[in-house]
Short mmCIF file of C-alpha atoms in Angstrom, two decimals:
data_model
loop_
_atom_site.label_atom_id
_atom_site.label_comp_id
_atom_site.label_asym_id
_atom_site.label_seq_id
_atom_site.Cartn_x
_atom_site.Cartn_y
_atom_site.Cartn_z
CA MET Y 843 -6.70 21.51 -13.87
CA ARG Y 844 -4.23 23.15 -16.26
CA ARG Y 845 -0.49 23.77 -16.54
CA ALA Y 846 0.87 27.04 -15.18
CA ALA Y 847 4.41 27.67 -16.38
CA PRO Y 848 4.22 31.43 -15.60
CA LEU Y 849 3.49 30.68 -11.97
CA ALA Y 850 6.48 28.36 -11.81
CA ARG Y 851 8.69 31.18 -13.14
CA ARG Y 852 7.36 33.58 -10.50
CA LEU Y 853 8.30 31.10 -7.79
CA ARG Y 854 11.87 30.94 -9.12
CA ARG Y 855 12.33 34.68 -8.63
CA ALA Y 856 11.93 34.36 -4.86
CA PRO Y 857 15.13 34.46 -2.72
CA PRO Y 858 16.93 31.13 -2.17
CA SER Y 859 16.55 29.24 1.11
CA ARG Y 860 19.89 27.48 1.71
CA SER Y 861 19.94 28.76 5.27
CA ARG Y 862 17.16 26.36 6.28
CA ALA Y 863 18.29 24.26 9.22
CA SER Y 864 16.75 20.84 8.65
CA LEU Y 865 14.85 18.61 6.29
CA ALA Y 866 11.69 19.19 8.33
CA ASP Y 867 11.85 22.90 7.43
CA LEU Y 868 12.31 22.46 3.68
CA ARG Y 869 9.38 22.98 1.34
CA VAL Y 870 8.79 21.97 -2.27
CA ARG Y 871 8.86 25.71 -2.97
CA ASP Y 872 12.52 25.88 -1.87
CA LEU Y 873 13.49 23.19 -4.36
CA ILE Y 874 11.59 24.95 -7.17
CA ILE Y 875 13.24 28.28 -6.38
CA GLU Y 876 16.78 26.86 -6.44
CA ARG Y 877 16.59 24.08 -9.03
CA GLY Y 878 13.59 24.98 -11.15
CA LEU Y 879 10.83 22.56 -12.06
CA ARG Y 880 10.42 20.28 -15.04
CA THR Y 881 7.50 20.97 -17.32
CA ALA Y 882 4.83 18.35 -16.74
CA PRO Y 883 4.88 15.98 -19.73
CA GLU Y 884 1.51 15.79 -21.46
CA ILE Y 885 -0.06 13.53 -24.05
CA ASP Y 886 -3.49 13.52 -25.66
CA GLU Y 887 -5.68 10.88 -24.01
CA SER Y 888 -6.85 9.75 -27.44
CA LEU Y 889 -3.32 8.67 -28.45
CA PRO Y 890 -2.69 4.94 -28.91
CA VAL Y 891 -0.12 3.11 -26.80
CA ARG Y 892 2.30 3.17 -29.74
CA GLU Y 893 2.39 6.98 -29.77
CA ALA Y 894 2.38 7.26 -25.98
CA ILE Y 895 5.58 5.18 -25.80
CA ARG Y 896 7.24 7.48 -28.32
CA GLU Y 897 6.16 10.56 -26.35
CA LEU Y 898 7.54 9.23 -23.07
CA ILE Y 899 10.86 8.36 -24.71
CA GLU Y 900 11.16 11.77 -26.33
CA GLN Y 901 10.23 13.63 -23.14
CA ARG Y 902 12.49 11.35 -21.08
CA PHE Y 903 9.87 10.68 -18.42
CA THR Y 904 8.39 7.48 -17.00
CA SER Y 905 4.91 9.02 -16.72
CA ALA Y 906 2.85 11.75 -18.36
CA LEU Y 907 -0.39 13.57 -17.70
CA THR Y 908 -3.14 12.98 -20.23
CA HIS Y 909 -5.40 15.79 -21.37
CA ASP Y 910 -8.77 15.89 -23.07
CA LYS Y 911 -9.77 17.85 -26.17
CA ASP Y 912 -10.13 21.04 -24.07
CA GLY Y 913 -6.59 20.79 -22.71
CA THR Y 914 -7.79 19.89 -19.20
CA VAL Y 915 -5.90 17.24 -17.24
CA ALA Y 916 -7.81 13.96 -17.58
CA GLY Y 917 -5.46 11.44 -15.97
CA VAL Y 918 -1.95 10.06 -15.85
CA VAL Y 919 -0.30 7.20 -17.71
CA THR Y 920 2.95 5.53 -16.64
CA ALA Y 921 5.51 3.37 -18.39
CA ARG Y 922 4.31 0.48 -16.23
CA ASP Y 923 0.73 1.01 -17.47
CA LEU Y 924 1.99 0.71 -21.03
CA LEU Y 925 3.98 -2.45 -20.32
CA VAL Y 926 1.01 -4.07 -18.58
CA ARG Y 927 -1.19 -3.24 -21.58
CA LEU Y 928 1.28 -4.83 -23.97
CA HIS Y 929 1.69 -7.86 -21.72
CA GLU Y 930 -2.08 -8.38 -21.56
CA ASN Y 931 -2.95 -7.69 -25.21
CA GLY Y 932 0.27 -8.32 -27.11
CA CYS Y 933 0.83 -6.32 -30.29
CA ASP Y 934 -2.90 -5.52 -30.41
CA GLY Y 935 -2.35 -3.40 -27.29
CA LEU Y 936 -0.27 -0.93 -29.30
CA GLU Y 937 -3.48 0.49 -30.73
CA ASP Y 938 -5.33 0.81 -27.39
CA ARG Y 939 -6.21 4.39 -26.44
CA CYS Y 940 -4.58 5.86 -23.33
CA ALA Y 941 -8.00 7.02 -22.12
CA ASP Y 942 -9.04 3.38 -21.73
CA PHE Y 943 -6.52 2.56 -19.00
CA ALA Y 944 -4.97 5.79 -17.68
CA THR Y 945 -5.37 6.55 -13.98
CA PRO Y 946 -8.23 9.11 -13.84
CA ARG Y 947 -7.69 12.64 -12.58
CA HIS Y 948 -9.50 12.09 -9.27
CA LYS Y 949 -6.98 9.39 -8.32
CA ILE Y 950 -3.81 11.34 -9.16
CA ALA Y 951 -1.56 12.07 -6.19
CA TRP Y 952 0.05 15.53 -6.22
CA CYS Y 953 1.94 17.99 -4.05
CA ALA Y 954 1.80 21.75 -3.53
CA PRO Y 955 4.64 24.31 -3.33
CA GLU Y 956 4.05 24.76 0.41
CA ASP Y 957 4.19 21.03 1.19
CA PRO Y 958 7.18 19.89 3.29
CA ILE Y 959 9.73 17.94 1.24
CA GLU Y 960 9.81 15.31 3.99
CA ARG Y 961 6.06 14.76 3.61
CA THR Y 962 6.36 14.69 -0.18
CA GLN Y 963 9.03 11.98 0.02
CA ALA Y 964 6.80 9.99 2.35
CA LEU Y 965 3.91 10.35 -0.11
CA MET Y 966 6.07 8.99 -2.94
CA ARG Y 967 7.26 6.06 -0.84
CA THR Y 968 3.78 5.20 0.39
CA LEU Y 969 2.23 5.24 -3.09
CA GLY Y 970 5.24 3.75 -4.84
CA VAL Y 971 5.52 6.59 -7.37
CA ARG Y 972 8.59 8.44 -8.63
CA ASN Y 973 6.88 11.48 -10.17
CA LEU Y 974 4.35 13.90 -8.65
CA PRO Y 975 2.60 16.83 -10.33
CA VAL Y 976 3.05 20.10 -8.45
CA ALA Y 977 -0.28 21.92 -8.40
CA GLN Y 978 -1.66 25.12 -6.95
CA ASN Y 979 -5.15 26.57 -7.26
CA GLY Y 980 -6.14 24.14 -9.98
CA GLU Y 981 -3.05 24.75 -12.10
CA VAL Y 982 -0.22 22.26 -12.68
CA LEU Y 983 3.13 23.99 -12.34
CA GLY Y 984 5.23 21.02 -13.43
CA MET Y 985 6.43 17.55 -12.47
CA LEU Y 986 8.58 16.79 -9.42
CA THR Y 987 10.62 13.57 -9.49
CA ALA Y 988 12.23 11.53 -6.74
CA LYS Y 989 15.57 12.24 -8.42
CA ASP Y 990 14.94 16.01 -8.19
CA ILE Y 991 14.46 15.69 -4.43
CA GLY Y 992 17.49 13.43 -4.02
CA ASP Y 993 19.73 15.76 -6.02
CA TYR Y 994 18.51 18.81 -4.11
CA LEU Y 995 19.14 17.24 -0.70
CA MET Y 996 22.59 16.05 -1.80
CA GLU Y 997 23.47 19.57 -2.91
CA LEU Y 998 22.42 20.94 0.48
CA ARG Y 999 24.63 18.42 2.26
CA THR Y 1000 27.72 19.02 0.13
CA SER Y 1001 27.09 22.76 -0.47
CA THR Y 1002 28.98 22.39 -3.74
CA LYS Y 1003 28.54 21.10 -7.27
CA THR Y 1004 32.25 20.66 -7.97
CA LYS Y 1005 33.88 17.73 -9.76
CA GLU Y 1006 35.41 16.69 -6.45
CA ALA Y 1007 32.01 16.39 -4.81
CA PHE Y 1008 30.67 14.30 -7.71
CA LEU Y 1009 33.63 11.94 -7.66
CA GLU Y 1010 33.57 11.62 -3.87
CA THR Y 1011 29.92 10.58 -4.02
CA THR Y 1012 30.03 8.20 -6.98
CA ALA Y 1013 33.53 6.81 -7.47
CA ALA Y 1014 33.38 3.97 -4.95
CA ARG Y 1015 30.08 2.61 -6.29
CA ARG Y 1016 30.40 2.89 -10.06
CA GLY Y 1017 30.90 -0.34 -11.95
CA LEU Y 1018 29.96 -3.77 -10.60
CA PRO Y 1019 32.83 -6.19 -9.91
CA VAL Y 1020 33.85 -8.56 -12.71
CA ASN Y 1021 31.73 -11.74 -12.98
CA SER Y 1022 28.93 -10.35 -10.76
CA LYS Y 1023 25.81 -12.55 -10.62
CA THR Y 1024 22.37 -12.18 -9.08
CA VAL Y 1025 21.69 -14.46 -6.12
CA SER Y 1026 18.87 -16.97 -5.78
CA PRO Y 1027 16.06 -16.31 -3.25
CA SER Y 1028 17.45 -19.01 -0.95
CA ARG Y 1029 20.94 -17.50 -1.11
CA LEU Y 1030 19.50 -14.06 -0.31
CA GLN Y 1031 17.71 -15.47 2.73
CA THR Y 1032 20.95 -17.01 3.95
CA MET Y 1033 22.81 -13.73 3.53
CA VAL Y 1034 20.11 -11.74 5.38
CA SER Y 1035 20.22 -14.22 8.25
CA ALA Y 1036 24.00 -13.87 8.38
CA LEU Y 1037 23.72 -10.09 8.66
CA ALA Y 1038 21.58 -10.54 11.78
CA GLY Y 1039 23.77 -13.30 13.21
CA ALA Y 1040 23.51 -17.02 12.53
CA SER Y 1041 21.60 -17.60 15.78
CA HIS Y 1042 18.60 -15.73 14.34
CA ALA Y 1043 18.15 -17.87 11.23
CA ILE Y 1044 14.68 -19.37 10.93
CA ASP Y 1045 13.99 -22.91 9.74
CA ASP Y 1046 10.99 -23.94 7.67
CA HIS Y 1047 9.40 -26.01 10.44
CA GLU Y 1048 9.56 -23.17 12.97
CA VAL Y 1049 6.61 -21.20 11.52
CA ASN Y 1050 3.79 -21.69 14.03
CA LEU Y 1051 0.43 -20.24 13.10
CA THR Y 1052 -2.94 -19.60 14.76
CA HIS Y 1053 -5.95 -17.86 13.27
CA CYS Y 1054 -9.30 -16.63 14.51
CA CYS Y 1055 -12.34 -14.87 13.05
CA LEU Y 1056 -15.07 -12.96 14.90
CA PRO Y 1057 -17.91 -11.00 13.28
CA ASN Y 1058 -18.82 -7.41 13.99
CA PRO Y 1059 -20.55 -7.86 17.39
CA LEU Y 1060 -23.37 -5.55 16.28
CA LYS Y 1061 -24.28 -7.73 13.30
CA LEU Y 1062 -27.95 -8.71 13.08
CA GLU Y 1063 -29.29 -11.93 11.60
CA THR Y 1064 -30.32 -9.96 8.51
CA GLY Y 1065 -26.66 -9.16 7.88
CA HIS Y 1066 -27.13 -5.46 8.61
CA SER Y 1067 -25.40 -3.84 11.59
CA ALA Y 1068 -26.96 -2.13 14.59
CA ARG Y 1069 -25.69 1.40 15.24
CA SER Y 1070 -24.94 0.74 18.92
CA ILE Y 1071 -25.24 -2.00 21.51
CA SER Y 1072 -28.44 -0.38 22.84
CA ASP Y 1073 -30.07 -1.09 19.46
CA LEU Y 1074 -29.75 -4.82 20.15
CA ASN Y 1075 -32.67 -4.49 22.60
CA GLY Y 1076 -31.02 -6.63 25.25
CA ALA Y 1077 -29.78 -9.32 22.89
CA GLU Y 1078 -26.19 -10.54 23.26
CA PRO Y 1079 -23.66 -9.31 20.65
CA THR Y 1080 -23.36 -11.93 17.94
CA THR Y 1081 -20.57 -14.49 17.65
CA ASP Y 1082 -21.93 -16.09 14.45
CA VAL Y 1083 -18.90 -16.13 12.15
CA ASN Y 1084 -21.13 -16.83 9.16
CA LEU Y 1085 -22.42 -13.26 9.39
CA SER Y 1086 -18.94 -11.83 8.81
CA GLU Y 1087 -18.04 -10.34 5.42
CA ASP Y 1088 -14.38 -11.23 6.03
CA ALA Y 1089 -12.67 -14.29 4.57
CA HIS Y 1090 -9.27 -15.89 5.10
CA PHE Y 1091 -7.19 -18.90 4.14
CA VAL Y 1092 -4.07 -20.72 5.33
CA ARG Y 1093 -2.06 -22.97 3.02
CA ARG Y 1094 1.26 -24.72 3.66
CA VAL Y 1095 2.86 -26.15 0.55
CA ASN Y 1096 6.50 -27.12 -0.04
CA ASN Y 1097 7.71 -25.51 3.21
CA ILE Y 1098 6.03 -22.22 2.32
CA THR Y 1099 3.26 -20.84 4.54
CA HIS Y 1100 0.67 -18.82 2.60
CA VAL Y 1101 -1.93 -16.72 4.43
CA GLY Y 1102 -4.57 -14.35 3.10
CA VAL Y 1103 -7.23 -12.10 4.65
CA PHE Y 1104 -10.02 -10.32 2.79
CA ASP Y 1105 -12.45 -7.68 4.07
CA GLY Y 1106 -15.72 -7.56 2.13
CA VAL Y 1107 -17.59 -4.27 1.83
CA GLY Y 1108 -20.86 -4.59 3.75
CA SER Y 1109 -22.61 -1.68 2.02
CA TRP Y 1110 -23.28 -3.94 -0.98
CA ARG Y 1111 -26.16 -5.35 1.05
CA LYS Y 1112 -28.06 -2.11 0.44
CA LEU Y 1113 -28.02 -2.96 -3.27
CA GLY Y 1114 -29.37 -6.44 -2.71
CA VAL Y 1115 -25.95 -8.09 -3.06
CA ASP Y 1116 -24.58 -10.52 -0.47
CA PRO Y 1117 -21.23 -8.87 0.41
CA ARG Y 1118 -19.79 -12.19 1.65
CA LEU Y 1119 -19.70 -13.80 -1.78
CA TYR Y 1120 -16.92 -11.75 -3.41
CA PRO Y 1121 -14.28 -12.01 -0.61
CA ARG Y 1122 -15.01 -15.71 -0.15
CA ALA Y 1123 -14.68 -16.38 -3.87
CA LEU Y 1124 -11.42 -14.41 -3.94
CA SER Y 1125 -10.06 -16.39 -0.99
CA GLU Y 1126 -11.01 -19.73 -2.57
CA ALA Y 1127 -9.47 -18.71 -5.90
CA CYS Y 1128 -6.21 -17.81 -4.11
CA GLU Y 1129 -6.11 -21.26 -2.52
CA ALA Y 1130 -6.69 -22.89 -5.90
CA SER Y 1131 -3.86 -20.84 -7.44
CA ILE Y 1132 -1.50 -21.94 -4.67
CA ASP Y 1133 -2.46 -25.59 -5.13
CA ASP Y 1134 -1.76 -25.31 -8.87
CA HIS Y 1135 1.41 -23.20 -8.56
CA PRO Y 1136 2.88 -23.42 -5.01
CA SER Y 1137 5.90 -21.23 -5.75
CA LEU Y 1138 3.95 -18.13 -6.87
CA ARG Y 1139 4.57 -14.82 -5.13
CA PRO Y 1140 1.65 -13.26 -3.19
CA ASP Y 1141 1.06 -10.65 -5.92
CA GLU Y 1142 0.98 -13.37 -8.59
CA ILE Y 1143 -1.49 -15.40 -6.52
CA LEU Y 1144 -3.78 -12.38 -6.12
CA GLU Y 1145 -3.56 -11.53 -9.83
CA ARG Y 1146 -4.60 -15.04 -10.88
CA ALA Y 1147 -7.41 -15.19 -8.30
CA TRP Y 1148 -8.74 -11.76 -9.29
CA ARG Y 1149 -8.85 -12.70 -12.96
CA HIS Y 1150 -10.73 -15.90 -12.14
CA VAL Y 1151 -13.31 -14.15 -9.94
CA THR Y 1152 -13.73 -11.39 -12.54
CA LYS Y 1153 -14.57 -14.00 -15.18
CA GLU Y 1154 -17.19 -15.42 -12.82
CA GLU Y 1155 -18.81 -11.94 -12.69
CA ILE Y 1156 -19.47 -12.08 -8.95
CA PRO Y 1157 -20.71 -8.65 -7.79
CA GLY Y 1158 -19.12 -7.15 -4.71
CA SER Y 1159 -15.76 -5.84 -3.54
CA SER Y 1160 -13.07 -6.52 -0.98
CA THR Y 1161 -9.70 -5.45 0.30
CA ALA Y 1162 -6.95 -8.08 0.23
CA LEU Y 1163 -3.74 -8.94 2.06
CA LEU Y 1164 -1.62 -11.96 1.18
CA LEU Y 1165 1.72 -13.02 2.60
CA SER Y 1166 4.01 -15.99 2.34
CA VAL Y 1167 6.74 -17.01 4.78
CA SER Y 1168 9.61 -19.21 3.69
CA ARG Y 1169 12.65 -19.61 5.91
CA SER Y 1170 13.93 -16.09 6.65
CA GLN Y 1171 11.75 -14.09 4.27
CA LEU Y 1172 8.24 -12.69 4.40
CA ALA Y 1173 6.74 -11.61 1.07
CA TYR Y 1174 3.50 -9.63 1.03
CA CYS Y 1175 0.92 -8.10 -1.29
CA SER Y 1176 -1.51 -5.61 0.26
CA LEU Y 1177 -4.38 -3.75 -1.36
CA GLY Y 1178 -6.57 -1.62 0.90
CA ASP Y 1179 -6.55 -1.23 4.67
CA CYS Y 1180 -5.81 -4.67 6.07
CA GLY Y 1181 -2.63 -4.61 8.12
CA VAL Y 1182 0.46 -6.65 8.88
CA VAL Y 1183 3.07 -5.95 11.55
CA VAL Y 1184 6.20 -7.83 12.60
CA LEU Y 1185 6.97 -7.70 16.34
CA ARG Y 1186 10.64 -8.33 17.04
CA LYS Y 1187 12.78 -8.55 20.13
CA PRO Y 1188 15.13 -5.56 20.40
CA ASP Y 1189 18.30 -7.67 20.62
CA VAL Y 1190 17.91 -8.74 16.98
CA ALA Y 1191 20.06 -6.83 14.50
CA GLY Y 1192 18.10 -4.39 12.40
CA THR Y 1193 15.39 -3.73 14.99
CA ALA Y 1194 14.42 -0.07 15.23
CA ALA Y 1195 12.91 1.12 18.50
CA HIS Y 1196 9.54 2.89 18.26
CA THR Y 1197 9.01 5.62 20.83
CA GLY Y 1198 5.93 5.27 23.00
CA ILE Y 1199 5.92 1.45 22.84
CA SER Y 1200 6.56 -0.05 26.27
CA ALA Y 1201 6.15 -3.72 25.27
CA THR Y 1202 9.08 -6.13 25.00
CA ARG Y 1203 8.98 -6.27 21.21
CA ALA Y 1204 9.49 -3.44 18.76
CA PRO Y 1205 6.90 -3.23 15.96
CA LEU Y 1206 8.11 -3.13 12.39
CA LEU Y 1207 5.26 -2.03 10.15
CA VAL Y 1208 5.34 -3.79 6.80
CA ALA Y 1209 2.64 -2.64 4.36
CA ALA Y 1210 1.19 0.86 4.24
CA GLN Y 1211 -2.59 1.11 4.07
CA GLN Y 1212 -4.09 2.42 0.84
CA LEU Y 1213 -7.09 4.76 0.97
CA ARG Y 1214 -8.95 6.79 -1.64
CA ASP Y 1215 -10.32 8.85 1.22
CA PHE Y 1216 -11.15 8.46 4.90
CA ASN Y 1217 -12.90 5.10 5.41
CA LEU Y 1218 -12.71 4.41 1.67
CA PRO Y 1219 -9.91 1.88 1.09
CA TYR Y 1220 -8.60 0.56 -2.19
CA GLN Y 1221 -10.56 -2.54 -3.16
CA LEU Y 1222 -10.92 -5.18 -5.81
CA GLY Y 1223 -14.41 -5.71 -7.15
CA TRP Y 1224 -16.89 -6.22 -9.95
CA THR Y 1225 -20.24 -4.65 -10.77
CA ASN Y 1226 -22.63 -5.40 -13.61
CA GLU Y 1227 -22.72 -1.70 -14.47
CA GLY Y 1228 -19.00 -1.16 -14.94
CA GLY Y 1229 -17.14 -4.44 -14.53
CA THR Y 1230 -13.88 -3.81 -12.69
CA LYS Y 1231 -13.47 -0.15 -13.77
CA PRO Y 1232 -14.81 1.45 -10.54
CA PHE Y 1233 -12.24 -0.48 -8.53
CA GLU Y 1234 -8.51 -1.01 -8.22
CA ALA Y 1235 -6.56 -3.91 -9.74
CA PRO Y 1236 -3.88 -6.13 -8.15
CA SER Y 1237 -1.26 -4.01 -9.93
CA ASN Y 1238 -2.19 -1.17 -7.53
CA ALA Y 1239 -1.22 -3.22 -4.47
CA ASN Y 1240 1.78 -2.61 -2.25
CA VAL Y 1241 4.23 -5.49 -2.62
CA GLY Y 1242 7.54 -6.24 -0.96
CA THR Y 1243 9.65 -8.55 1.14
CA VAL Y 1244 11.14 -8.25 4.62
CA PRO Y 1245 13.48 -10.55 6.54
CA VAL Y 1246 12.04 -12.45 9.50
CA PHE Y 1247 13.93 -14.15 12.31
CA ALA Y 1248 13.42 -16.74 15.01
CA ASP Y 1249 10.96 -15.56 17.70
CA ASP Y 1250 9.41 -12.89 15.47
CA ILE Y 1251 5.64 -12.52 15.85
CA ILE Y 1252 3.73 -11.64 12.67
CA VAL Y 1253 0.23 -10.23 13.10
CA MET Y 1254 -1.95 -9.81 10.03
CA ALA Y 1255 -5.61 -8.84 10.17
CA THR Y 1256 -8.40 -6.83 8.61
CA ASP Y 1257 -9.04 -3.31 9.85
CA GLY Y 1258 -11.38 -4.81 12.48
CA LEU Y 1259 -8.26 -5.31 14.59
CA PHE Y 1260 -6.18 -2.24 13.82
CA ASP Y 1261 -9.14 0.19 13.81
CA ASN Y 1262 -9.99 -0.86 17.37
CA VAL Y 1263 -6.66 -1.78 18.94
CA ALA Y 1264 -3.68 0.56 19.00
CA LEU Y 1265 -0.32 -0.82 17.92
CA GLU Y 1266 1.06 -0.49 21.45
CA THR Y 1267 -1.81 -2.58 22.79
CA VAL Y 1268 -1.25 -5.25 20.12
CA ALA Y 1269 2.36 -5.51 21.32
CA GLU Y 1270 1.23 -5.69 24.97
CA VAL Y 1271 -1.25 -8.49 24.21
CA CYS Y 1272 1.60 -10.41 22.56
CA ASP Y 1273 3.76 -9.87 25.64
CA GLN Y 1274 1.03 -11.19 27.94
CA TRP Y 1275 0.43 -14.22 25.71
CA GLU Y 1276 4.15 -15.13 25.85
CA HIS Y 1277 4.16 -14.73 29.63
CA ASP Y 1278 1.08 -16.90 30.21
CA LYS Y 1279 2.20 -19.73 27.91
CA ASP Y 1280 -1.18 -21.51 28.28
CA GLY Y 1281 -4.77 -20.52 27.55
CA ALA Y 1282 -6.23 -18.94 24.43
CA SER Y 1283 -4.13 -18.61 21.29
CA LEU Y 1284 -2.63 -15.26 20.38
CA ALA Y 1285 -5.08 -14.87 17.48
CA GLU Y 1286 -8.03 -15.48 19.83
CA ARG Y 1287 -6.71 -12.98 22.36
CA LEU Y 1288 -6.26 -10.27 19.74
CA CYS Y 1289 -9.75 -10.87 18.31
CA GLU Y 1290 -11.32 -10.72 21.77
CA GLU Y 1291 -9.41 -7.52 22.53
CA ALA Y 1292 -10.68 -5.93 19.31
CA ARG Y 1293 -14.23 -7.08 20.05
CA ARG Y 1294 -14.14 -5.72 23.60
CA ARG Y 1295 -12.81 -2.34 22.53
CA SER Y 1296 -15.29 -2.07 19.65
CA LEU Y 1297 -18.11 -2.18 22.22
CA ASP Y 1298 -16.51 0.38 24.54
CA ASP Y 1299 -18.12 3.78 23.94
CA ALA Y 1300 -16.07 5.43 26.70
CA VAL Y 1301 -12.66 5.24 25.01
CA ASP Y 1302 -11.92 6.44 21.48
CA SER Y 1303 -10.46 3.78 19.23
CA PRO Y 1304 -7.74 4.51 16.63
CA PHE Y 1305 -10.57 4.70 14.07
CA ALA Y 1306 -12.50 7.24 16.16
CA LEU Y 1307 -9.41 9.41 16.62
CA LEU Y 1308 -8.74 9.37 12.88
CA ALA Y 1309 -12.40 10.12 12.15
CA LYS Y 1310 -12.30 13.25 14.29
CA GLU Y 1311 -9.14 14.39 12.54
CA ASN Y 1312 -11.18 14.18 9.31
CA ASP Y 1313 -14.13 16.13 10.79
CA VAL Y 1314 -16.27 13.01 11.24
CA MET Y 1315 -17.97 12.78 14.60
CA TRP Y 1316 -17.32 9.28 15.92
CA GLY Y 1317 -16.75 8.00 19.41
CA GLY Y 1318 -15.70 4.71 20.96
CA GLY Y 1319 -14.94 1.67 18.83
#
């Protein structure tokens, strides 16, 4: 893939598109035509960190494409990559080559001139990036930034670039008040609760938790999976939890509830590796990190656990989802395709209604799933042929915090739940559980629902529907 400045200039000669009616109609092409496009910053992949920092400063970008000796795009390096390298290796990291840690070309997210701006914004938000290369037919036209999109949309709204428009937009929010201070986490939680009304504040002791684990019902005693229930030759679907490649933990320390789920990759079994070992070791290492440092954030817990398991050189790989709940705040760290959703009653301030959901509670999705490709999630791992290089690192995870309130229901699970049970059904199961009061726990009900639907060949699951959208023939659960 190469740069293509001439193509970018040809796009700018096209007629402007200010008559477009809505954001949904706008394309990246329209922005390029009206505002131009920044040249994609480039650095030689053989440069040391010291020189890469200088290049980014001079080019005034927070990321740059790397190129090989033939001038072909090899990867991308960001300011965060450089800081992490310095943090890990100190001054010695200044001499590390960019090629040793840059994100490789096949992992680079990009957009095309014909892509909708709305979709491009969503891509940036989902991946947590501020810059995207614009590419077409194997040529990189330039680099699009989140600021470029924001400025373009603001211009469309104001239809003017006058001094008055600038002052109207910025005057009221320039300059923090005198003696401004940052608030503590506890103070922030109190303020968020106040925004929703004092009656919705949540106390430490009000976090009630249930958990449940069921294996793939088609698991055989060998650890391999049957292709369909007919392949079980009349045997009952398994309930032996020990056959599951998933792992989880629950820890409550100092009024903080820590929970983690890990989904091991079963295909390691084909290489003679027990796929249960890596996720279990990761889960145990997370618990040990919490015991040693109870106040760590979920991303810090995962980072410490990953480093420990990597040193142990345990082959395998796993997705990971960690969260902690303390008073009115949920903090999470998600790498891969495990899922977490907050179900909230609609009378709570800040609740957004989701169309098509008929249950009492509105679902608030928290962490976006991360996939390299269909059915190929981000994962942590180690192999004796490449160490951790073939896999992602905790720094690639989605992290964040969201407020939680009294009566919220938080559901976190591996893709075994969300691939088989639609979000609307998850909400309906929660409704039924609240109505019944007695009987099985909510976790048990959701697991049984996922198990039942996974064995139903007559109805396409969310996974099957997504598979067909990606030209993969799959039916049922």
